[in-house]
Amino acid sequence: MSHKVYNWQLKSDMIYKYEESRPKKQIAWVFDTNKCIACQTCTMACKTTWTCGKGEEYMFWNNVESRPYGFYPLGWDVKLLEKLGKQEWDGDKYVGRTIFGSGEEGEELAGITPEDRDWAHPNIGEDEVTAQIEDGAYFGLPHMSWMFYLARICNHCTYPGCLAACPRKAIYKRKEDGIVLIDQERCRGYRKCVKGCPYKKAMFNLMTGRSEKCIACYPALEKGIKTRCVENCIGKIRIVSWLSTPDKAREDAPLDYLVHIKKVALPLYPQFGTEPNVYYIPPIHVDAKYLKQMFGPGVEDAIKTYRGNDETLVGLIKLFGSTDRIIETFKVENGNAIGFSNGEEIVRVPVKEPVIIREFHDEKLDVYRHSVT
Amino acid sequence: MDDKTFKKKVTRRDFIRVSSTGLFLAVSAEPVLSLLKPAVGIGNPLDYYPDRDWEKIYRDMYSYDSTFTFLCAPNDTHNCLLKAYVKNGVILYLGPTFGYGKAKDIYGNQASHRWDPRCCQKGLVMFRRIYGPRRVKYPSVRKGFKEWADKGFPRDKDGRVPDKFLNRGREPFVKVSFEEAYSLAAKAMVNIATTYSGKKGEERLKKQGYDEAMIEATHEAGTQTLKFRGGMPLLGATRIFGLARFANSMALLDEDIRKVGRDKAVGARGWDSYSWHTDLPPGHTMVTGHQTIDFDLATAENAKLIICWGMNWISTKMPDAHWLTEARLSGTKVVTVACEYQSTSNKADEVIVIRPGSDTAFALAMANVIIKEGLYDEKYVKSSTDLPFLVRLDNLKLLHPQDFIRDYKQKELENMELLDEGKMPPPSLKQVKQITTRKLREEWGDFAVWSKDTGAPGVITRDEAGQDGNFALEGEYEVQLIDGKKIKVQPVFQLLKEYSSEFTPEVTSKICHVSSSAIVNLARDIARNKEKTLVPVGMGPNHFFNNDLKDRAIFFVCALTKNIGYHGGNIGSFAGNYRGAYFNGLPRYLVEDPFDIEIDKTKPPKIKKYYKTESAHYYNYGDRPLRVGNKLFTGKTHMPTPTKFMWFANGNSILGNIKWHYDVVLNTLPKIDAIVVNEWWWTASCEYADVVFPVDSWAEFKYPDFTAAVTNPFLQIYPKTPLKRVNDSRGDIEVLAGVGKALADVTGLNNFKDYWKFVHENNVEVYLQRIIDGSTALKGYRIEKLEEDAEKGIPALLMTRTYPKIMGWEQSNENKPHYTKTGRLEFYRDEDEFIEYGENIPVHREPVDATFYEPNVIVCGTPGIIRPKQPEGYGLDRNDLSTEVRQVRNVVVSPIDLVKTSHPRRKDGFTHIYITPKYRHGAHTTPVDTDLMAIWFGPFGDPHRYDKRMPWVGEGYIDINPVDAKALGIEDGDYVHVDGDPEDRPYRGWKEGTEEYKVARCMMRARYYRGLPRGIARSWFHMYVATFGSVKAHETNPDKLARNPLTNYQAMFRYGSHQSATRAWLRPTLMTDSLARKDYFGQVIGKGFEADVYCTVGAPKESFIKITKAENGGIDHPLWRPAALGFRAGYENEAMKKYLKGEYI
């Protein structure tokens, strides 16, 4: 059974197991790869909150991979790219195959089941570059040898591969916020979702016999607090907020601004067809061909925009991370970047941190405020 | 559509699951699941899902009863207040406080939320350490030590401890009570100090073979053989720095033993920290007179160009990495100058790769371009540096007015306060100007420049610092001395111009293995951005023997281009929480007079300094000074004493992860009578200790304290926490007080107890407020309010002159003098020693081990500009290139000839420079063996340890260029041996086939790493070393886990460690008695040794190695699995190749 649905990232229709049914609001993320430092604070924030139980030893719902040699699990995208074969774009419209309808006989979709040992070595490829650095290497942008950091969580897709693959319909997408969850009571551990998720974000727990996945920290989101990975990101690369469909994009909604208006944030492997809701500002120093394979045809324009020193864009990106609450709308004015929740100001930061000079001699206290003490 | 659901209660159910490997597993029955609902009745899961009650599970997991705040502060320069989420009295998880944007000073200045959040991955997994299985659970005493103590400390004829009591690392530990542990430590101290006091003590030390200069330095006080160290003492103003206070109180013991009266009594010795870690950039002191120029990293946005020079910003300054990336977003250009494509390089606009340790030459080459093309700021150079000062070419000394003006009278200086003989300086709080003694001022004198107005030499004094004038920078002139003799003189600038002109782009590109265009372009870029270029120089270049020279040369470039002391233009060095001077009121605590203790909390204490400091590098070096050939190179003010007792806190680096670790353990520890350690986690330091005191983790603090950082502007309080102690631990300061009380019991001297009175009364706020009230950057704060804010996750702000704080601001913006004898940035060193060693100008010296060329050779082609004493002058053979002799060898080679020379080990199959820098997954050794951290530290981590050879779930590894690896027959993932110079690595006197050699000889995984050029290999420096116990376990445990069954110590190497290839090094220019420098605290300028300011610093990155394959990487295949499957660089399968080229679209 399959239905025709519209995927705006592909600018085309595609087939999916279920009818198109978008949530009332969609939680979404933007990660600026140019700010990511691969510190794995996000990884540990998530891990220590949710997956420190028995059976979850190898499980990291959030991870950061150094690209191109980093994978968790091993080769997850390379194997799927190989299985799908050539993925064709006609300008910004996708005309190739998605994972849906591409599966083997009896399969809902094309997927790869990782072997147990593929989950070992989560930080393989850390900092490894594409080409040998020779003696006396000296280069500018784009780098002739490069690596960059790709932070990954579940994408809470509009057309989730995991949800389509589950034979028991034990995976669902919440109507109020678009979060995709595996029902821990109804799951029977068939692991079709582990195979079906192209991003390998559904993971099996050997002790409980159930599969688990990133839950978008809904207990926090329900309180207006950011997801743990975003809250703890010290690189300040992440923002989590609500994404509208392209036709309803608002200039003052940060996700809409970055994704639909400035088009500086792009989806990960859109050609898989799931319409993922985590968007990446691509790394400005990396080979464009590789990036287009990963983020689609909008890469070069996105990089150009990012480097354009646009006041509002810069202000918003500097606002990332500065509060633990979800910013719903924002504005940049008079050298300040301001975040609002429900119309109320919740955070304000200067786009440039001020320089303050103190008096040398505080007469009242009779103390000399030396710099060199 | 509504579905009919049915509930079927199932109380017990066995699941049989088939895993992908075909094994059957019975999942044990737990009544986990009681509801089974069929798929019937659910329509479109995108649209509607009927029963979502189960979502409660995760809401429960997230929910908590309460929160509290603690300060996470390993030696990482950050210090982050963390929020702990607690349920049922147990920490569930951690997170940031978002309180940094609320930090205020007393004037109402406030930081912004750009600073938030602050935490890191290591901090977030901290609770797995707080509750972890390798916590030090109770006071632990080594079996043999306890026997020795119980028998009354018997000794051999020469005073030595009998060997049978010295089986450190091979014995179990005994649990004792705190009282007993305090008593043991106290009794040991008394016994040791007594044994080595007086003439008898001296004789024993002589019989034991200590250098006579070291014995003399004890002045017959046995307390001087007791060494105390609080690791990076700024990390705890009272509890860590308290070890220094304890050392001061030892004067009470000395007086009791020798009965010399309080005026002649001597305390113990304190060891250094900043200089111990080789974090002190010693050239900073030479150029500026004080510890280090640095800046809060938030100032990045004020710069137009940032050069991360051997400084891996995004990996070592993680919570402040965003300042760099955000500055870049706003148009700042970022350049990395490093010996590899660093992690920070992926944030750089330009990447420059350079040979490690060749930074001085690179800087000189840039200076050459700047001078040649006239790009320097003449006004700044003339006003702020010694570059216009005249140098006598007859003796290489600076020209002084008294040389050419008969009966010259020195000027009365206005910008300095002078102390007469015997007069003490005022306390820090009252210090306005720079202060020195009249004697020193007279010794340093005044100086001369060549006046273009008069065509004659003119007088210039310290008071003219910051003032420009019409004097010459270039040229050679003739001066008639008062005795009639005519001599030639040149301005310092002229000398440096001539010397740096040898470092043309072409010649330098060969020396530095750097692009010649990079030299030219970067030089021009810096010159184009005057006051707008920030140059954070890291520990990459600083951990080489030539570190002081590289500072002098880089400072030269920054001085030429007016990039010192501005918010957008400055030089920086960042490592460790070193600037204890922020709390310049600390003397009120550290050196309170133990004979006259102020017990009235409302009164200020009386100060008397009884303890002395020395560098721990001599202990590292085998507990000896640098005596080579016929010369003792260690100056008198630096001279260490024999180490017979050591007590350290918060510092695994002084033993567990020490450079030359196995030499220290096997050759030096046997000479030390007692080793006492404060730790909360069982480290390799504990493995070799005698008494281990379990202390509180930060989350369990019951006593407040404070700290600060050089990279951020915050004053950070450690709040007391409500968390119940997990083990039987005490606060660090409680332990000090406990031993103090035990000493009072043993000696009958009550002052030992009273010295810690406010700890006994649980009122350490008294000490803290005393420090605040005496500190120029803190005065005005009340400790109670600071504590209150900290509990809410809000720090305060240090009140130095600027925010963000930067060093050099007053000098460049208000024309205040630098802390040098000239009052200016100094590039010329005319002290006798510097002239003797050939370093009167900042010359390029090759590294002392980590080089392809002749080690430590001076590179200079200009005759006469330096006149170093040759090896023959020290009674040494010119061709002796042994490791000891190298340190003092002043042989000169021209820049063009350097690359024709060769490291002596190259002919023996040694091929690689081996560096051991810091990385993102470590903060020293503090967090690395935490299970979650170890799994992510590098590519080999594996929670299941499929390969049982792995010592732990993560392990140490060496990064090698794949071309080099292949040539050596090494595959990605193989186990390899890493061998340093066999002359003394892994330790002096090693013998093949012995147990010691097996434990010490390093074996680790190899990783193919294209980011390094050929000939450079690298291991991160953090991992837990192999010990006797861990190796035994690795070889006898059925699952091969390298965990010592006697102590639970967990190693991350099967054998040896990165420290098997490193050693201690002592540098002559860092051990003079004549260098002028500011004291650690305050505005006083003295000369000679000053711990953490002017001091020998070691050279951890100096190693030249041989790498040989030991074992295959794989278990069922020669290659380790990811390489066998074709996902590794150099082994790519077809799909990988396509993917790498982006060919799937």
mmCIF file of N, CA and C in Angstrom, chain B residues 1039-1109:
data_model
loop_
_atom_site.group_PDB
_atom_site.id
_atom_site.type_symbol
_atom_site.label_atom_id
_atom_site.label_comp_id
_atom_site.label_asym_id
_atom_site.label_seq_id
_atom_site.Cartn_x
_atom_site.Cartn_y
_atom_site.Cartn_z
ATOM 1 N N ASP B 1039 39.956 -11.928 30.893
ATOM 2 C CA ASP B 1039 39.439 -10.990 29.887
ATOM 3 C C ASP B 1039 40.433 -9.880 29.572
ATOM 4 N N LYS B 1040 41.652 -9.992 30.104
ATOM 5 C CA LYS B 1040 42.783 -9.115 29.762
ATOM 6 C C LYS B 1040 42.594 -7.654 30.165
ATOM 7 N N LEU B 1041 41.588 -7.367 30.965
ATOM 8 C CA LEU B 1041 41.387 -5.983 31.388
ATOM 9 C C LEU B 1041 42.612 -5.527 32.194
ATOM 10 N N ALA B 1042 43.116 -4.331 31.883
ATOM 11 C CA ALA B 1042 44.332 -3.842 32.553
ATOM 12 C C ALA B 1042 43.980 -3.101 33.831
ATOM 13 N N ARG B 1043 43.346 -3.817 34.728
ATOM 14 C CA ARG B 1043 42.906 -3.194 35.975
ATOM 15 C C ARG B 1043 43.574 -3.902 37.152
ATOM 16 N N ASN B 1044 44.365 -3.157 37.891
ATOM 17 C CA ASN B 1044 45.110 -3.686 39.027
ATOM 18 C C ASN B 1044 44.147 -4.269 40.067
ATOM 19 N N PRO B 1045 44.193 -5.578 40.309
ATOM 20 C CA PRO B 1045 43.248 -6.170 41.276
ATOM 21 C C PRO B 1045 43.480 -5.682 42.697
ATOM 22 N N LEU B 1046 44.697 -5.201 42.999
ATOM 23 C CA LEU B 1046 44.965 -4.752 44.370
ATOM 24 C C LEU B 1046 44.343 -3.385 44.647
ATOM 25 N N THR B 1047 44.270 -2.559 43.611
ATOM 26 C CA THR B 1047 43.847 -1.180 43.853
ATOM 27 C C THR B 1047 42.682 -0.726 42.980
ATOM 28 N N ASN B 1048 42.334 -1.528 41.976
ATOM 29 C CA ASN B 1048 41.293 -1.156 41.030
ATOM 30 C C ASN B 1048 41.750 -0.135 39.987
ATOM 31 N N TYR B 1049 43.026 0.206 39.990
ATOM 32 C CA TYR B 1049 43.538 1.187 39.029
ATOM 33 C C TYR B 1049 43.311 0.678 37.611
ATOM 34 N N GLN B 1050 42.815 1.546 36.739
ATOM 35 C CA GLN B 1050 42.499 1.168 35.362
ATOM 36 C C GLN B 1050 43.442 1.862 34.392
ATOM 37 N N ALA B 1051 44.303 1.096 33.734
ATOM 38 C CA ALA B 1051 45.230 1.685 32.775
ATOM 39 C C ALA B 1051 44.578 1.773 31.398
ATOM 40 N N MET B 1052 45.094 2.674 30.580
ATOM 41 C CA MET B 1052 44.608 2.768 29.208
ATOM 42 C C MET B 1052 45.698 2.412 28.198
ATOM 43 N N PHE B 1053 46.764 1.819 28.706
ATOM 44 C CA PHE B 1053 47.806 1.266 27.851
ATOM 45 C C PHE B 1053 48.040 -0.159 28.307
ATOM 46 N N ARG B 1054 48.335 -1.015 27.369
ATOM 47 C CA ARG B 1054 48.707 -2.384 27.756
ATOM 48 C C ARG B 1054 50.059 -2.364 28.444
ATOM 49 N N TYR B 1055 50.966 -1.594 27.840
ATOM 50 C CA TYR B 1055 52.322 -1.489 28.388
ATOM 51 C C TYR B 1055 52.798 -0.056 28.211
ATOM 52 N N GLY B 1056 53.545 0.417 29.215
ATOM 53 C CA GLY B 1056 54.127 1.741 29.083
ATOM 54 C C GLY B 1056 53.085 2.824 28.869
ATOM 55 N N SER B 1057 53.494 3.890 28.252
ATOM 56 C CA SER B 1057 52.587 4.996 27.933
ATOM 57 C C SER B 1057 53.359 5.992 27.090
ATOM 58 N N HIS B 1058 52.681 7.079 26.724
ATOM 59 C CA HIS B 1058 53.361 8.134 25.976
ATOM 60 C C HIS B 1058 54.550 8.673 26.767
ATOM 61 N N GLN B 1059 54.493 8.585 28.099
ATOM 62 C CA GLN B 1059 55.592 9.121 28.912
ATOM 63 C C GLN B 1059 56.802 8.193 28.923
ATOM 64 N N SER B 1060 56.702 7.050 28.219
ATOM 65 C CA SER B 1060 57.879 6.198 28.074
ATOM 66 C C SER B 1060 58.897 6.857 27.162
ATOM 67 N N ALA B 1061 58.431 7.811 26.365
ATOM 68 C CA ALA B 1061 59.315 8.424 25.374
ATOM 69 C C ALA B 1061 59.744 9.825 25.751
ATOM 70 N N THR B 1062 59.271 10.328 26.886
ATOM 71 C CA THR B 1062 59.601 11.700 27.271
ATOM 72 C C THR B 1062 60.605 11.677 28.419
ATOM 73 N N ARG B 1063 61.193 12.838 28.700
ATOM 74 C CA ARG B 1063 62.094 12.927 29.857
ATOM 75 C C ARG B 1063 62.151 14.361 30.345
ATOM 76 N N ALA B 1064 62.857 14.522 31.458
ATOM 77 C CA ALA B 1064 63.050 15.854 32.020
ATOM 78 C C ALA B 1064 64.203 16.534 31.294
ATOM 79 N N TRP B 1065 64.082 17.811 31.107
ATOM 80 C CA TRP B 1065 65.147 18.600 30.480
ATOM 81 C C TRP B 1065 65.322 19.884 31.280
ATOM 82 N N LEU B 1066 66.539 20.334 31.445
ATOM 83 C CA LEU B 1066 66.790 21.578 32.169
ATOM 84 C C LEU B 1066 67.515 22.554 31.255
ATOM 85 N N ARG B 1067 67.036 23.774 31.208
ATOM 86 C CA ARG B 1067 67.593 24.748 30.265
ATOM 87 C C ARG B 1067 68.373 25.831 30.979
ATOM 88 N N PRO B 1068 69.608 26.033 30.582
ATOM 89 C CA PRO B 1068 70.474 27.004 31.261
ATOM 90 C C PRO B 1068 69.918 28.426 31.356
ATOM 91 N N THR B 1069 69.318 28.936 30.289
ATOM 92 C CA THR B 1069 68.860 30.327 30.347
ATOM 93 C C THR B 1069 67.723 30.517 31.338
ATOM 94 N N LEU B 1070 67.121 29.436 31.782
ATOM 95 C CA LEU B 1070 65.999 29.547 32.707
ATOM 96 C C LEU B 1070 66.430 29.354 34.147
ATOM 97 N N MET B 1071 67.731 29.318 34.364
ATOM 98 C CA MET B 1071 68.218 29.060 35.717
ATOM 99 C C MET B 1071 69.232 30.100 36.180
ATOM 100 N N THR B 1072 69.118 31.318 35.638
ATOM 101 C CA THR B 1072 70.093 32.334 36.047
ATOM 102 C C THR B 1072 69.618 33.037 37.307
ATOM 103 N N ASP B 1073 70.545 33.659 37.994
ATOM 104 C CA ASP B 1073 70.195 34.439 39.184
ATOM 105 C C ASP B 1073 70.043 35.907 38.831
ATOM 106 N N SER B 1074 70.179 36.233 37.555
ATOM 107 C CA SER B 1074 70.254 37.654 37.226
ATOM 108 C C SER B 1074 69.063 38.234 36.490
ATOM 109 N N LEU B 1075 68.157 37.413 36.016
ATOM 110 C CA LEU B 1075 67.047 37.976 35.242
ATOM 111 C C LEU B 1075 66.107 38.768 36.148
ATOM 112 N N ALA B 1076 65.750 39.972 35.688
ATOM 113 C CA ALA B 1076 64.797 40.796 36.434
ATOM 114 C C ALA B 1076 63.391 40.330 36.113
ATOM 115 N N ARG B 1077 62.587 40.210 37.128
ATOM 116 C CA ARG B 1077 61.198 39.781 36.899
ATOM 117 C C ARG B 1077 60.340 40.201 38.075
ATOM 118 N N LYS B 1078 59.031 40.371 37.784
ATOM 119 C CA LYS B 1078 58.080 40.697 38.834
ATOM 120 C C LYS B 1078 57.898 39.472 39.721
ATOM 121 N N ASP B 1079 57.683 39.750 41.002
ATOM 122 C CA ASP B 1079 57.318 38.663 41.901
ATOM 123 C C ASP B 1079 55.984 38.080 41.482
ATOM 124 N N TYR B 1080 55.683 36.913 42.002
ATOM 125 C CA TYR B 1080 54.413 36.249 41.685
ATOM 126 C C TYR B 1080 53.227 37.140 42.030
ATOM 127 N N PHE B 1081 53.201 37.677 43.259
ATOM 128 C CA PHE B 1081 52.112 38.563 43.687
ATOM 129 C C PHE B 1081 52.589 40.005 43.699
ATOM 130 N N GLY B 1082 51.762 40.909 43.205
ATOM 131 C CA GLY B 1082 52.016 42.323 43.432
ATOM 132 C C GLY B 1082 52.944 42.989 42.442
ATOM 133 N N GLN B 1083 53.382 44.193 42.790
ATOM 134 C CA GLN B 1083 54.113 45.059 41.864
ATOM 135 C C GLN B 1083 55.618 45.084 42.087
ATOM 136 N N VAL B 1084 56.104 44.207 42.955
ATOM 137 C CA VAL B 1084 57.536 44.221 43.267
ATOM 138 C C VAL B 1084 58.334 43.498 42.188
ATOM 139 N N ILE B 1085 59.441 44.115 41.780
ATOM 140 C CA ILE B 1085 60.324 43.492 40.796
ATOM 141 C C ILE B 1085 61.600 43.050 41.492
ATOM 142 N N GLY B 1086 61.936 41.779 41.324
ATOM 143 C CA GLY B 1086 63.162 41.252 41.922
ATOM 144 C C GLY B 1086 64.018 40.638 40.837
ATOM 145 N N LYS B 1087 64.902 39.746 41.218
ATOM 146 C CA LYS B 1087 65.650 39.043 40.180
ATOM 147 C C LYS B 1087 65.942 37.613 40.601
ATOM 148 N N GLY B 1088 66.208 36.787 39.581
ATOM 149 C CA GLY B 1088 66.504 35.379 39.844
ATOM 150 C C GLY B 1088 65.234 34.550 39.908
ATOM 151 N N PHE B 1089 65.382 33.384 40.509
ATOM 152 C CA PHE B 1089 64.294 32.423 40.558
ATOM 153 C C PHE B 1089 63.008 32.985 41.161
ATOM 154 N N GLU B 1090 61.896 32.657 40.539
ATOM 155 C CA GLU B 1090 60.591 32.896 41.139
ATOM 156 C C GLU B 1090 59.674 31.825 40.568
ATOM 157 N N ALA B 1091 59.162 30.957 41.418
ATOM 158 C CA ALA B 1091 58.340 29.840 40.944
ATOM 159 C C ALA B 1091 57.192 30.347 40.085
ATOM 160 N N ASP B 1092 56.972 29.672 38.990
ATOM 161 C CA ASP B 1092 55.894 29.992 38.066
ATOM 162 C C ASP B 1092 56.067 31.304 37.317
ATOM 163 N N VAL B 1093 57.201 31.945 37.526
ATOM 164 C CA VAL B 1093 57.441 33.208 36.824
ATOM 165 C C VAL B 1093 58.756 33.147 36.055
ATOM 166 N N TYR B 1094 59.824 32.815 36.783
ATOM 167 C CA TYR B 1094 61.119 32.639 36.113
ATOM 168 C C TYR B 1094 61.742 31.390 36.693
ATOM 169 N N CYS B 1095 61.836 30.395 35.844
ATOM 170 C CA CYS B 1095 62.040 29.059 36.383
ATOM 171 C C CYS B 1095 62.305 28.112 35.229
ATOM 172 N N THR B 1096 62.987 27.024 35.491
ATOM 173 C CA THR B 1096 63.126 26.018 34.442
ATOM 174 C C THR B 1096 61.764 25.351 34.231
ATOM 175 N N VAL B 1097 61.481 24.973 33.008
ATOM 176 C CA VAL B 1097 60.119 24.502 32.722
ATOM 177 C C VAL B 1097 60.017 23.128 32.067
ATOM 178 N N GLY B 1098 61.135 22.513 31.755
ATOM 179 C CA GLY B 1098 61.033 21.216 31.104
ATOM 180 C C GLY B 1098 60.683 21.354 29.628
ATOM 181 N N ALA B 1099 60.504 20.228 28.940
ATOM 182 C CA ALA B 1099 60.202 20.267 27.505
ATOM 183 C C ALA B 1099 59.514 18.960 27.103
ATOM 184 N N PRO B 1100 58.222 18.848 27.427
ATOM 185 C CA PRO B 1100 57.523 17.577 27.240
ATOM 186 C C PRO B 1100 57.447 17.067 25.807
ATOM 187 N N LYS B 1101 57.496 17.960 24.809
ATOM 188 C CA LYS B 1101 57.322 17.464 23.450
ATOM 189 C C LYS B 1101 58.618 17.047 22.787
ATOM 190 N N GLU B 1102 59.682 16.982 23.588
ATOM 191 C CA GLU B 1102 60.982 16.645 23.010
ATOM 192 C C GLU B 1102 61.207 15.146 23.043
ATOM 193 N N SER B 1103 60.958 14.529 21.888
ATOM 194 C CA SER B 1103 61.231 13.100 21.803
ATOM 195 C C SER B 1103 61.433 12.724 20.351
ATOM 196 N N PHE B 1104 62.378 11.854 20.115
ATOM 197 C CA PHE B 1104 62.639 11.377 18.751
ATOM 198 C C PHE B 1104 62.589 9.867 18.822
ATOM 199 N N ILE B 1105 61.717 9.250 18.048
ATOM 200 C CA ILE B 1105 61.391 7.851 18.320
ATOM 201 C C ILE B 1105 61.596 6.903 17.146
ATOM 202 N N LYS B 1106 61.573 5.654 17.539
ATOM 203 C CA LYS B 1106 61.530 4.567 16.570
ATOM 204 C C LYS B 1106 60.174 3.897 16.758
ATOM 205 N N ILE B 1107 59.511 3.558 15.661
ATOM 206 C CA ILE B 1107 58.205 2.907 15.768
ATOM 207 C C ILE B 1107 58.311 1.548 15.099
ATOM 208 N N THR B 1108 57.967 0.486 15.813
ATOM 209 C CA THR B 1108 58.032 -0.848 15.219
ATOM 210 C C THR B 1108 56.739 -1.602 15.495
ATOM 211 N N LYS B 1109 56.357 -2.398 14.525
ATOM 212 C CA LYS B 1109 55.122 -3.162 14.677
ATOM 213 C C LYS B 1109 55.279 -4.187 15.786
#
